PDB file of C-alpha atoms in Angstrom:
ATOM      1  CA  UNK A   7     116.329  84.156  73.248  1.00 49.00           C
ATOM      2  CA  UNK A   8     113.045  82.924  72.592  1.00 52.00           C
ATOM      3  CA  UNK A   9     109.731  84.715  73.994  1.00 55.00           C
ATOM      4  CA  UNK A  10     108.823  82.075  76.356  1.00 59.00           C
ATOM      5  CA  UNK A  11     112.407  81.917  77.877  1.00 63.00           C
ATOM      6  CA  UNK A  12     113.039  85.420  77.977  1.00 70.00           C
ATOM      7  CA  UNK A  13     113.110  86.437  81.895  1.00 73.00           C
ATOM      8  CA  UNK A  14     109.850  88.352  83.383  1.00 81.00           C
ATOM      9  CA  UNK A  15     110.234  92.203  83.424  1.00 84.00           C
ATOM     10  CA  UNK A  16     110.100  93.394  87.322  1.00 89.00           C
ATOM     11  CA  UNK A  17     108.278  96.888  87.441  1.00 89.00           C
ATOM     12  CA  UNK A  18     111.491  98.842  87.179  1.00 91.00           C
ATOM     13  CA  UNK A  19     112.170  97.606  83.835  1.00 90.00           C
ATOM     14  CA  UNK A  20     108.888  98.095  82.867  1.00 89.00           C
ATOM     15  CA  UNK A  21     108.669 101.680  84.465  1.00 90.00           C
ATOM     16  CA  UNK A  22     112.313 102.358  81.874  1.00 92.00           C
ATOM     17  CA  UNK A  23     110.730 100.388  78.522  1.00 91.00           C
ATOM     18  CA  UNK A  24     107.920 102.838  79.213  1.00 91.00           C
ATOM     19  CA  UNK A  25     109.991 105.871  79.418  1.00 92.00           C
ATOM     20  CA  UNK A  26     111.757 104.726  76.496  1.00 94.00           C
ATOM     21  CA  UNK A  27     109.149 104.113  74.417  1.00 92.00           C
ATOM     22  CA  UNK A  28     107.518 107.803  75.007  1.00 92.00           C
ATOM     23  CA  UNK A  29     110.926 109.162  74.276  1.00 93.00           C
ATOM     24  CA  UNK A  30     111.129 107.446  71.052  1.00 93.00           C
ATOM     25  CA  UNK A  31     107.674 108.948  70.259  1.00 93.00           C
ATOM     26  CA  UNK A  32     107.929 112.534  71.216  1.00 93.00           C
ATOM     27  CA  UNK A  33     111.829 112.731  69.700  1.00 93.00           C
ATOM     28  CA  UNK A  34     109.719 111.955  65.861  1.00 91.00           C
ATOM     29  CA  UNK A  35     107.901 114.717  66.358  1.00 93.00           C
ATOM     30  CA  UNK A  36     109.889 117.265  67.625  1.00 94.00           C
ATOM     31  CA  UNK A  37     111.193 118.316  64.222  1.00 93.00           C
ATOM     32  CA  UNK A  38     107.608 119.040  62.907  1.00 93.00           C
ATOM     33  CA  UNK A  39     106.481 120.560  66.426  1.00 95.00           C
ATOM     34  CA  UNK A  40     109.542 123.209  66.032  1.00 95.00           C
ATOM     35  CA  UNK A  41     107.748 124.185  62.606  1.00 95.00           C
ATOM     36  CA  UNK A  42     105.351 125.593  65.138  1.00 95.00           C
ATOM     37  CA  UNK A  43     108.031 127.521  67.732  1.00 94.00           C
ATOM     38  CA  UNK A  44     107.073 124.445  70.332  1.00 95.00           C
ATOM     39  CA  UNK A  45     109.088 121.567  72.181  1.00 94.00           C
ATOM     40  CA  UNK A  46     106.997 118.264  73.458  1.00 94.00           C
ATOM     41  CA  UNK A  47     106.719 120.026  77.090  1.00 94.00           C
ATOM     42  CA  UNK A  48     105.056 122.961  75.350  1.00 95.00           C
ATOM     43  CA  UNK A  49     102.598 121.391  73.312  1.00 96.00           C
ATOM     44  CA  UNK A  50     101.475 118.368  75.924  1.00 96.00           C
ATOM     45  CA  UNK A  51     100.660 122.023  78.113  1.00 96.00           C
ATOM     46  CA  UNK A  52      99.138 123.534  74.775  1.00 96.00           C
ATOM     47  CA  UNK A  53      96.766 120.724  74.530  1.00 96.00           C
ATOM     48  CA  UNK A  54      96.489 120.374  78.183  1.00 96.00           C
ATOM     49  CA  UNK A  55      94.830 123.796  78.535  1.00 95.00           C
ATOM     50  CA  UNK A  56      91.113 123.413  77.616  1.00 89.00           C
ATOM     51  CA  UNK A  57      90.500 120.717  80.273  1.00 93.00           C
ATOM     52  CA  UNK A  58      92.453 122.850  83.303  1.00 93.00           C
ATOM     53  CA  UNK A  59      92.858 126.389  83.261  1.00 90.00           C
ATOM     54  CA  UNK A  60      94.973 127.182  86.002  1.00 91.00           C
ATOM     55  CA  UNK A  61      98.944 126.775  86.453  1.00 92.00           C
ATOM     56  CA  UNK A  62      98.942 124.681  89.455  1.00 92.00           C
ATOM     57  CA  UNK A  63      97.003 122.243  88.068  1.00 94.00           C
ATOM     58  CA  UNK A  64      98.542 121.791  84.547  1.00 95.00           C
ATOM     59  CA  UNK A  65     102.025 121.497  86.458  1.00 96.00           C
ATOM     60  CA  UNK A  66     100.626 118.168  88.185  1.00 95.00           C
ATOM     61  CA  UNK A  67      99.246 116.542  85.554  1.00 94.00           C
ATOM     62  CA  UNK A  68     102.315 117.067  83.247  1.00 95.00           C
ATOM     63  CA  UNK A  69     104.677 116.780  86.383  1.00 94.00           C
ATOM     64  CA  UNK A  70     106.409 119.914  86.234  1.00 95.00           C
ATOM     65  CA  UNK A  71     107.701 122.511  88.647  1.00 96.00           C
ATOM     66  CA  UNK A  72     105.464 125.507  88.797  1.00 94.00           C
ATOM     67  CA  UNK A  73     108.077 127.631  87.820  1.00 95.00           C
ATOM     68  CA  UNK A  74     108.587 125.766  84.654  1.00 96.00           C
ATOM     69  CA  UNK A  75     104.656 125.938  84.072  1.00 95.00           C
ATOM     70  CA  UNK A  76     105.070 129.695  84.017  1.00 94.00           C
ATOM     71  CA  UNK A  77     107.811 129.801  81.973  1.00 96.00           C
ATOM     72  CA  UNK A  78     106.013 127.974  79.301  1.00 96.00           C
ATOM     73  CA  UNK A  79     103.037 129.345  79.855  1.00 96.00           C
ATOM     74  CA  UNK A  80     105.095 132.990  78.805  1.00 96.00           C
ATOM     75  CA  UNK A  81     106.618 131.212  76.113  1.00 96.00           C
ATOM     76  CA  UNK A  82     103.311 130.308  74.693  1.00 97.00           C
ATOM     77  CA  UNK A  83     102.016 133.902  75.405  1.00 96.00           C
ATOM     78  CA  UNK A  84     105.281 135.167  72.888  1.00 97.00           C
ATOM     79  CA  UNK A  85     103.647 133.843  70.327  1.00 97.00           C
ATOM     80  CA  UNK A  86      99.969 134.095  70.707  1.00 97.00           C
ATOM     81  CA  UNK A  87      98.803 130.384  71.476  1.00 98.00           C
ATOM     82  CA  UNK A  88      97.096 131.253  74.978  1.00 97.00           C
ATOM     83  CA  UNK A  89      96.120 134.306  77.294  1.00 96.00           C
ATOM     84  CA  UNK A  90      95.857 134.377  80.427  1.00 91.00           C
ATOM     85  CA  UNK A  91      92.431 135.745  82.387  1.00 88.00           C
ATOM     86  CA  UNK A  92      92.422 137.214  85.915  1.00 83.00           C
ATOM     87  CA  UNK A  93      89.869 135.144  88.030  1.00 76.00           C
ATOM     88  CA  UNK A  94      87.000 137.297  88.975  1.00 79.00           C
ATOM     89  CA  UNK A  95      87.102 138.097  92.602  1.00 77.00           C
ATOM     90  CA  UNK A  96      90.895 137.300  92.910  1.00 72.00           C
ATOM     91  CA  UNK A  97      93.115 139.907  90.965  1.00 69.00           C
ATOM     92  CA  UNK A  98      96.163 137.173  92.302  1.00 74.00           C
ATOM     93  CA  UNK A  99      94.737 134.205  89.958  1.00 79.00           C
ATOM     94  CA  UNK A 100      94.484 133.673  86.363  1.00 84.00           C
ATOM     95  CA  UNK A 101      93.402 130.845  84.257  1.00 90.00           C
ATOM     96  CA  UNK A 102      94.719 130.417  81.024  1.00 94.00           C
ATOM     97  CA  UNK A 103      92.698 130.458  77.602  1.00 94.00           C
ATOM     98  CA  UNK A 104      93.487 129.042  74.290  1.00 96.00           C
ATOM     99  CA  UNK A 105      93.623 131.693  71.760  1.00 97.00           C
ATOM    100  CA  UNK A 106      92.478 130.412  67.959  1.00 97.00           C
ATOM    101  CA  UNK A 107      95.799 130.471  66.872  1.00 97.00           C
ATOM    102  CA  UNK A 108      96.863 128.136  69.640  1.00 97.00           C
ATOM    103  CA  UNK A 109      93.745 125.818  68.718  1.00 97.00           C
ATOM    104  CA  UNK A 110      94.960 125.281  65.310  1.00 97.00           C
ATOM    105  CA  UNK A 111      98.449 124.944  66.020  1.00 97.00           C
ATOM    106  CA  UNK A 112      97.428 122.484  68.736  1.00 96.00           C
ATOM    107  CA  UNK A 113      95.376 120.344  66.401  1.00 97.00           C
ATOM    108  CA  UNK A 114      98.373 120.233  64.242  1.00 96.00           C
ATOM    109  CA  UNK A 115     100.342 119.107  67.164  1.00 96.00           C
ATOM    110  CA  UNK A 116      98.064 116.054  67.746  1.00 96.00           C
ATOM    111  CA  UNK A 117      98.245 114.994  64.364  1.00 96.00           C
ATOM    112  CA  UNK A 118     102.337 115.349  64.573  1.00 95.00           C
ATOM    113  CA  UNK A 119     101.908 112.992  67.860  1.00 95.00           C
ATOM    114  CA  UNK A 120      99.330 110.198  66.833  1.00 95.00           C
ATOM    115  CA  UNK A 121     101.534 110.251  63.676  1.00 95.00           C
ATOM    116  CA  UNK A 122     104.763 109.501  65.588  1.00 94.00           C
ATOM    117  CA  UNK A 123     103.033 107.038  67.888  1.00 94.00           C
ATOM    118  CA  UNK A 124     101.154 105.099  64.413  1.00 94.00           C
ATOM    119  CA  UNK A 125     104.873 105.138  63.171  1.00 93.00           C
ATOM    120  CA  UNK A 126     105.966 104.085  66.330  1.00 91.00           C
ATOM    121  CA  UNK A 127     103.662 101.009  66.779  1.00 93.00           C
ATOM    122  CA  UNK A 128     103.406 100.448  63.309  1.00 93.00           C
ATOM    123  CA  UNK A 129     105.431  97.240  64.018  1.00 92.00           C
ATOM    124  CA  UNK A 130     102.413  95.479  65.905  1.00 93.00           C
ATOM    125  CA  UNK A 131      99.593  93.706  64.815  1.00 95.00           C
ATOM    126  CA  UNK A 132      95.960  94.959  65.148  1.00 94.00           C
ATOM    127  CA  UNK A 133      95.168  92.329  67.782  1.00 96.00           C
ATOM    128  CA  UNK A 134      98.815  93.703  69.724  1.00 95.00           C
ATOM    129  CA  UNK A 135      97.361  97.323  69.606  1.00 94.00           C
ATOM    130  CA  UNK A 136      93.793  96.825  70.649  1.00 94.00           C
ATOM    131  CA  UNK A 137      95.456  94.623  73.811  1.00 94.00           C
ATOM    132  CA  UNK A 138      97.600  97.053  74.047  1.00 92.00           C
ATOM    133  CA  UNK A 139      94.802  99.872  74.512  1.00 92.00           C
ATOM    134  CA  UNK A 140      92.871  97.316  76.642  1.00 93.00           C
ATOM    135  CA  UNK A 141      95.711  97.070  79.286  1.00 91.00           C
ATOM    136  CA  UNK A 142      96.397 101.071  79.229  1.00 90.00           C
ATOM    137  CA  UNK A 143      92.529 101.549  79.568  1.00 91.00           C
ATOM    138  CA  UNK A 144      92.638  99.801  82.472  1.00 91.00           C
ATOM    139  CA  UNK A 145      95.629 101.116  84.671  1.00 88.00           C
ATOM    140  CA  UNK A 146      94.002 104.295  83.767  1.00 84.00           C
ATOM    141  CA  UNK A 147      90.985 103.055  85.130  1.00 86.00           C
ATOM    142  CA  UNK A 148      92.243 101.292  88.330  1.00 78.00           C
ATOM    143  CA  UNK A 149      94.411 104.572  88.804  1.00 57.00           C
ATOM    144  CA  UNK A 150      91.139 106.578  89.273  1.00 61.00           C
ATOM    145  CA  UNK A 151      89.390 104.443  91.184  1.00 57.00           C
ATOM    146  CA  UNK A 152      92.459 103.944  94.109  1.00 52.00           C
TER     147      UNK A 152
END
């Protein structure tokens, strides 16, 4: 079937190419993100952590339950990547800090990912990536301003 004949994608099937494509990323880095005792949902909270601090807030931007939040959070803990600080003036809050370790190991982490996404879109031409970033740059944008 050539392009031009090849029926338009409805939103659905754009919604499951999209999902599918992330999927294929994050499952080529797994491997090399285990090297560092962390699965994807780990390390996009990992490298979530220096922009928000607190658990109810990196649970909606990664889409999580809270309980699952804390559970990595504690995982993460384990083995030294964050800490968590009470919140002056309420002993029921904390925000959570990267520790050094965590910094580094995060930094490796986005190298594993922009590696598996370059090997991922490897297959398009410059011209097909810049649109590419030009379209995603702008449903971020028009997200924001709605």
């Amino acid at each position: 079937m050539s392009e031009l004949s090849r029926p338009a994608l409805n939103s659905w099937d754009l919604l499951q190419l999209n999902l599918r494509f992330y999927e294929t990323v994050t499952q080529n880095a797994e491997r090399a993100l285990a090297v560092d005792k962390l699965d994807v949902k780990s390390f996009f909270l990992l490298a979530s952590v220096e922009e928000l601090k607190h658990p109810a807030a990196l649970a909606k931007r990664l889409i999580l339950p809270k309980p699952t939040v804390t559970f990595l959070i504690k995982k993460l803990e384990q083995v030294q990547y964050v800490k968590r600080k009470t919140v002056a003036g309420d002993l029921r809050r904390f925000e959570i800090q990267l520790t050094p370790l965590g910094r580094k190991v995060c930094e490796r982490g986005r190298k594993t990912l922009s590696d598996a996404f370059e090997t991922t879109i490897s297959q398009l031409s410059l011209k097909e990536k810049e649109q590419y970033g030009v379209l995603l740059t702008k449903l971020v944008t028009l997200k924001k301003e709605n």
